[in-house]
């Protein structure tokens, strides 16, 4: 039995969909793990509309490594990789199982330019569990994470992601988790809970959405050549790169739907995408 056959057999009593969509989720504050707001409601709505996957792969902004790694443990820990939040948030556990068979399959699929190594130390960081818990609150779908290799160029990230497309046909839901606009140094903290954005943040977010809807992936890959607004919106790439992973999995004829399309605190965007 192949590793993906084992995956389907071991992870679900329901028949997985023939082809899963792809998500990019603007994950925002870790508090989305415990708060009830419009963004959490948006995640929950998507969860209700999706068929139950055999497993989930999350590419989170919060796991950067030298070389690409994939979590390969049977029971990934819930990582509270943040500080200064209410005790209630640190007490949350999302005990979804892992899936070593899927981790092994990803290592097999990604070749020959890149090597994906198994990891038994990481787990599920807040870019993963604070959003996935709203999609599947029972924590009964296996979840693994794929890291961002900080030595790769944006085009190399995109090329790596394209090699994972066949997983969609095996009932695997792939999620990029970050934020299209993410500049913490310029957040207007007094307006963090308001749909407020600086002019440059609006400009960057609208252009990114335009490129997404037009299928202009080259412009999105070359985000560092798009001008001042993009430079301010993406001062460091880790929160932006997950959208490239999601878009790389899109077929030409597939539609993209936007949701949670709101700015916050001047310099953040919660804009999220569903592909397929």
Short mmCIF file of C-alpha atoms in Angstrom, two decimals:
data_model
loop_
_atom_site.label_atom_id
_atom_site.label_comp_id
_atom_site.label_asym_id
_atom_site.label_seq_id
_atom_site.Cartn_x
_atom_site.Cartn_y
_atom_site.Cartn_z
CA UNK A 1 0.00 0.00 0.00
CA UNK A 2 1.40 3.42 -0.96
CA UNK A 3 2.02 6.05 1.70
CA UNK A 4 -0.92 8.13 0.46
CA UNK A 5 -3.20 5.08 0.44
CA UNK A 6 -2.17 4.50 4.03
CA UNK A 7 -2.84 8.18 4.69
CA UNK A 8 -6.41 7.96 3.44
CA UNK A 9 -7.01 4.70 5.27
CA UNK A 10 -5.64 5.85 8.60
CA UNK A 11 -6.92 9.39 8.84
CA UNK A 12 -10.59 9.34 7.96
CA UNK A 13 -13.61 7.10 8.04
CA UNK A 14 -15.20 9.35 5.43
CA UNK A 15 -14.21 9.21 1.78
CA UNK A 16 -12.01 12.25 1.07
CA UNK A 17 -12.99 14.58 -1.71
CA UNK A 18 -11.43 13.86 -5.09
CA UNK A 19 -9.86 17.30 -5.20
CA UNK A 20 -9.47 19.68 -2.28
CA UNK A 21 -9.40 23.44 -2.65
CA UNK A 22 -6.46 25.51 -1.37
CA UNK A 23 -6.62 28.24 1.25
CA UNK A 24 -4.55 31.25 2.16
CA UNK A 25 -5.57 32.50 5.60
CA UNK A 26 -4.72 35.91 6.99
CA UNK A 27 -4.11 34.69 10.52
CA UNK A 28 -3.59 38.03 12.27
CA UNK A 29 -3.22 38.16 16.05
CA UNK A 30 -2.76 35.01 18.14
CA UNK A 31 -5.89 36.17 20.01
CA UNK A 32 -7.90 34.84 17.09
CA UNK A 33 -7.28 31.50 18.78
CA UNK A 34 -9.72 32.42 21.58
CA UNK A 35 -11.68 35.49 20.48
CA UNK A 36 -15.01 35.56 18.69
CA UNK A 37 -14.89 38.06 15.82
CA UNK A 38 -15.71 38.41 12.12
CA UNK A 39 -12.44 36.80 11.06
CA UNK A 40 -12.96 33.73 13.21
CA UNK A 41 -16.48 33.53 11.79
CA UNK A 42 -14.99 33.68 8.30
CA UNK A 43 -12.66 30.77 9.05
CA UNK A 44 -15.53 28.80 10.58
CA UNK A 45 -17.71 29.39 7.52
CA UNK A 46 -15.00 27.97 5.29
CA UNK A 47 -14.69 24.92 7.51
CA UNK A 48 -18.41 24.22 7.18
CA UNK A 49 -18.23 24.47 3.39
CA UNK A 50 -15.22 22.22 2.93
CA UNK A 51 -15.37 18.47 2.57
CA UNK A 52 -13.51 16.69 5.34
CA UNK A 53 -9.89 16.27 4.21
CA UNK A 54 -7.70 13.24 4.79
CA UNK A 55 -5.04 15.59 6.20
CA UNK A 56 -3.95 19.22 6.29
CA UNK A 57 -0.60 20.74 5.35
CA UNK A 58 0.05 24.25 6.71
CA UNK A 59 2.78 26.58 5.46
CA UNK A 60 3.03 29.05 8.33
CA UNK A 61 4.83 32.38 8.45
CA UNK A 62 6.11 31.38 11.88
CA UNK A 63 8.34 28.46 10.96
CA UNK A 64 11.46 29.60 9.13
CA UNK A 65 14.39 27.21 8.77
CA UNK A 66 17.64 26.70 6.91
CA UNK A 67 16.49 24.10 4.41
CA UNK A 68 12.89 22.97 4.10
CA UNK A 69 11.49 20.77 6.85
CA UNK A 70 8.22 18.96 7.42
CA UNK A 71 6.84 17.86 10.78
CA UNK A 72 6.94 14.06 10.94
CA UNK A 73 5.84 13.24 14.48
CA UNK A 74 2.67 11.31 15.32
CA UNK A 75 1.47 13.85 17.90
CA UNK A 76 2.62 17.43 17.22
CA UNK A 77 2.68 19.75 20.23
CA UNK A 78 0.76 23.03 20.38
CA UNK A 79 3.37 25.81 20.27
CA UNK A 80 2.66 29.12 22.01
CA UNK A 81 5.23 31.14 20.09
CA UNK A 82 4.25 34.60 21.36
CA UNK A 83 4.42 36.70 24.49
CA UNK A 84 2.32 39.14 26.51
CA UNK A 85 -1.10 37.61 25.93
CA UNK A 86 -3.79 36.44 28.39
CA UNK A 87 -3.18 33.21 30.29
CA UNK A 88 -6.25 31.70 28.62
CA UNK A 89 -4.45 31.71 25.27
CA UNK A 90 -1.46 29.78 26.64
CA UNK A 91 -3.78 27.14 28.03
CA UNK A 92 -5.22 26.27 24.61
CA UNK A 93 -4.17 22.94 23.17
CA UNK A 94 -5.01 21.76 19.68
CA UNK A 95 -4.28 18.02 19.89
CA UNK A 96 -4.62 17.12 16.21
CA UNK A 97 -2.59 14.06 15.21
CA UNK A 98 0.33 14.33 12.83
CA UNK A 99 0.89 12.11 9.82
CA UNK A 100 4.39 10.69 9.26
CA UNK A 101 3.21 8.96 6.05
CA UNK A 102 2.24 12.29 4.49
CA UNK A 103 5.50 13.89 5.64
CA UNK A 104 7.38 11.09 3.90
CA UNK A 105 5.31 11.55 0.75
CA UNK A 106 6.10 15.27 0.66
CA UNK A 107 9.81 14.48 0.95
CA UNK A 108 9.42 12.12 -2.01
CA UNK A 109 7.48 14.59 -4.16
CA UNK A 110 9.83 17.56 -3.78
CA UNK A 111 12.82 16.93 -6.04
CA UNK A 112 15.44 17.31 -7.39
CA UNK A 113 16.35 20.95 -6.69
CA UNK A 114 15.14 20.88 -3.10
CA UNK A 115 15.32 18.44 -0.24
CA UNK A 116 12.61 18.30 2.42
CA UNK A 117 13.86 16.87 5.70
CA UNK A 118 11.67 15.34 8.43
CA UNK A 119 11.43 17.24 11.72
CA UNK A 120 10.48 15.77 15.11
CA UNK A 121 10.86 18.88 17.28
CA UNK A 122 8.55 21.63 15.98
CA UNK A 123 4.79 21.01 16.10
CA UNK A 124 1.90 23.40 15.37
CA UNK A 125 2.73 27.09 15.82
CA UNK A 126 0.15 29.83 16.17
CA UNK A 127 0.10 30.47 12.43
CA UNK A 128 -1.37 27.00 12.22
CA UNK A 129 -3.50 26.10 15.24
CA UNK A 130 -5.17 29.48 15.83
CA UNK A 131 -6.84 29.23 12.43
CA UNK A 132 -7.16 25.47 11.83
CA UNK A 133 -9.01 25.07 15.15
CA UNK A 134 -11.87 27.11 13.66
CA UNK A 135 -11.99 25.00 10.51
CA UNK A 136 -11.94 21.68 12.40
CA UNK A 137 -12.65 22.33 16.08
CA UNK A 138 -12.63 18.63 17.03
CA UNK A 139 -8.90 18.35 16.15
CA UNK A 140 -9.65 15.05 14.44
CA UNK A 141 -7.95 15.78 11.09
CA UNK A 142 -4.17 15.18 10.96
CA UNK A 143 -2.13 18.37 10.58
CA UNK A 144 1.49 18.74 9.54
CA UNK A 145 3.57 21.85 8.83
CA UNK A 146 5.98 22.64 6.03
CA UNK A 147 8.64 25.21 6.88
CA UNK A 148 9.81 28.26 4.95
CA UNK A 149 13.46 27.92 3.92
CA UNK A 150 14.77 31.46 4.37
CA UNK A 151 17.61 30.80 1.89
CA UNK A 152 15.23 30.35 -1.07
CA UNK A 153 14.12 33.09 -3.44
CA UNK A 154 10.39 33.79 -3.88
CA UNK A 155 10.48 32.02 -7.24
CA UNK A 156 12.11 28.97 -5.65
CA UNK A 157 9.39 28.89 -2.99
CA UNK A 158 6.77 29.00 -5.73
CA UNK A 159 8.49 26.22 -7.69
CA UNK A 160 8.73 24.03 -4.59
CA UNK A 161 5.05 24.47 -3.86
CA UNK A 162 4.01 23.48 -7.38
CA UNK A 163 5.46 20.03 -6.78
CA UNK A 164 2.82 19.43 -4.10
CA UNK A 165 -0.18 19.91 -6.41
CA UNK A 166 -0.91 16.18 -6.70
CA UNK A 167 -1.74 16.09 -2.97
CA UNK A 168 -4.94 18.01 -3.69
CA UNK A 169 -6.24 14.98 -5.58
CA UNK A 170 -5.52 12.78 -2.55
CA UNK A 171 -7.81 14.62 -0.16
CA UNK A 172 -5.12 16.88 1.33
CA UNK A 173 -6.05 20.45 2.22
CA UNK A 174 -3.07 22.79 1.82
CA UNK A 175 -3.16 26.09 3.70
CA UNK A 176 -0.82 29.07 3.47
CA UNK A 177 -1.02 31.12 6.67
CA UNK A 178 0.35 34.65 6.90
CA UNK A 179 -0.83 38.17 6.01
CA UNK A 180 -0.70 39.98 2.68
CA UNK A 181 0.09 43.26 4.45
CA UNK A 182 2.14 42.85 7.62
CA UNK A 183 4.21 45.68 9.06
CA UNK A 184 4.19 45.43 12.87
CA UNK A 185 6.56 48.38 13.27
CA UNK A 186 3.92 50.71 11.83
CA UNK A 187 0.79 49.35 13.52
CA UNK A 188 -1.51 52.00 14.98
CA UNK A 189 -2.19 50.03 18.17
CA UNK A 190 -5.00 52.31 19.30
CA UNK A 191 -6.89 51.36 16.14
CA UNK A 192 -5.97 47.68 16.07
CA UNK A 193 -9.60 46.59 16.31
CA UNK A 194 -10.78 48.95 13.58
CA UNK A 195 -10.99 48.40 9.81
CA UNK A 196 -8.39 51.12 9.31
CA UNK A 197 -5.47 51.21 6.87
CA UNK A 198 -2.79 53.66 5.77
CA UNK A 199 -2.95 54.73 2.12
CA UNK A 200 0.08 52.61 1.23
CA UNK A 201 -1.46 49.54 2.88
CA UNK A 202 -4.67 50.00 0.89
CA UNK A 203 -2.65 50.44 -2.31
CA UNK A 204 -0.55 47.32 -1.73
CA UNK A 205 -3.49 45.16 -0.68
CA UNK A 206 -5.58 46.20 -3.68
CA UNK A 207 -2.74 45.59 -6.12
CA UNK A 208 -1.99 42.19 -4.61
CA UNK A 209 -5.66 41.23 -4.91
CA UNK A 210 -5.70 42.47 -8.50
CA UNK A 211 -2.69 40.35 -9.41
CA UNK A 212 -4.26 37.34 -7.67
CA UNK A 213 -7.59 37.68 -9.49
CA UNK A 214 -5.85 38.31 -12.83
CA UNK A 215 -3.62 35.26 -12.37
CA UNK A 216 -0.50 37.45 -12.61
CA UNK A 217 1.75 35.30 -10.48
CA UNK A 218 4.96 36.77 -11.90
CA UNK A 219 4.17 40.17 -10.41
CA UNK A 220 3.36 38.51 -7.07
CA UNK A 221 6.61 36.56 -7.13
CA UNK A 222 8.49 39.79 -7.91
CA UNK A 223 6.82 41.64 -5.04
CA UNK A 224 10.08 43.41 -4.17
CA UNK A 225 9.96 45.21 -7.53
CA UNK A 226 6.47 46.65 -7.14
CA UNK A 227 7.31 49.98 -5.52
CA UNK A 228 7.16 51.81 -2.20
CA UNK A 229 3.73 50.61 -1.08
CA UNK A 230 4.83 46.96 -1.42
CA UNK A 231 8.10 47.70 0.39
CA UNK A 232 6.12 49.03 3.35
CA UNK A 233 3.53 46.27 3.22
CA UNK A 234 6.15 43.49 3.05
CA UNK A 235 9.19 44.72 5.02
CA UNK A 236 10.15 41.07 5.61
CA UNK A 237 8.83 38.22 3.44
CA UNK A 238 7.78 35.51 5.91
CA UNK A 239 4.11 36.55 6.20
CA UNK A 240 3.79 37.06 2.44
CA UNK A 241 5.50 33.93 1.13
CA UNK A 242 2.70 31.54 2.22
CA UNK A 243 0.38 33.10 -0.37
CA UNK A 244 2.86 32.07 -3.08
CA UNK A 245 2.59 28.49 -1.85
CA UNK A 246 -1.19 28.65 -2.14
CA UNK A 247 -1.21 30.29 -5.57
CA UNK A 248 1.37 27.86 -6.95
CA UNK A 249 -1.21 25.09 -6.46
CA UNK A 250 -3.86 26.83 -8.57
CA UNK A 251 -4.90 25.48 -11.95
CA UNK A 252 -5.42 28.00 -14.74
CA UNK A 253 -9.18 27.58 -14.90
CA UNK A 254 -9.80 27.72 -11.14
CA UNK A 255 -11.57 30.62 -9.49
CA UNK A 256 -10.28 32.54 -6.50
CA UNK A 257 -12.66 33.79 -3.81
CA UNK A 258 -11.72 36.50 -1.33
CA UNK A 259 -12.98 36.55 2.26
CA UNK A 260 -12.08 38.30 5.53
CA UNK A 261 -10.94 41.16 3.29
CA UNK A 262 -10.36 43.79 5.98
CA UNK A 263 -7.43 45.95 7.09
CA UNK A 264 -6.51 46.35 10.75
CA UNK A 265 -4.44 48.83 12.72
CA UNK A 266 -3.25 50.71 9.66
CA UNK A 267 -0.59 48.27 8.51
CA UNK A 268 -2.15 44.79 8.61
CA UNK A 269 -4.51 42.96 6.27
CA UNK A 270 -6.65 39.93 7.09
CA UNK A 271 -7.47 39.24 3.43
CA UNK A 272 -7.85 35.51 2.83
CA UNK A 273 -8.30 33.38 -0.31
CA UNK A 274 -10.02 30.18 -1.34
CA UNK A 275 -8.82 28.57 -4.57
CA UNK A 276 -10.98 25.97 -6.31
#
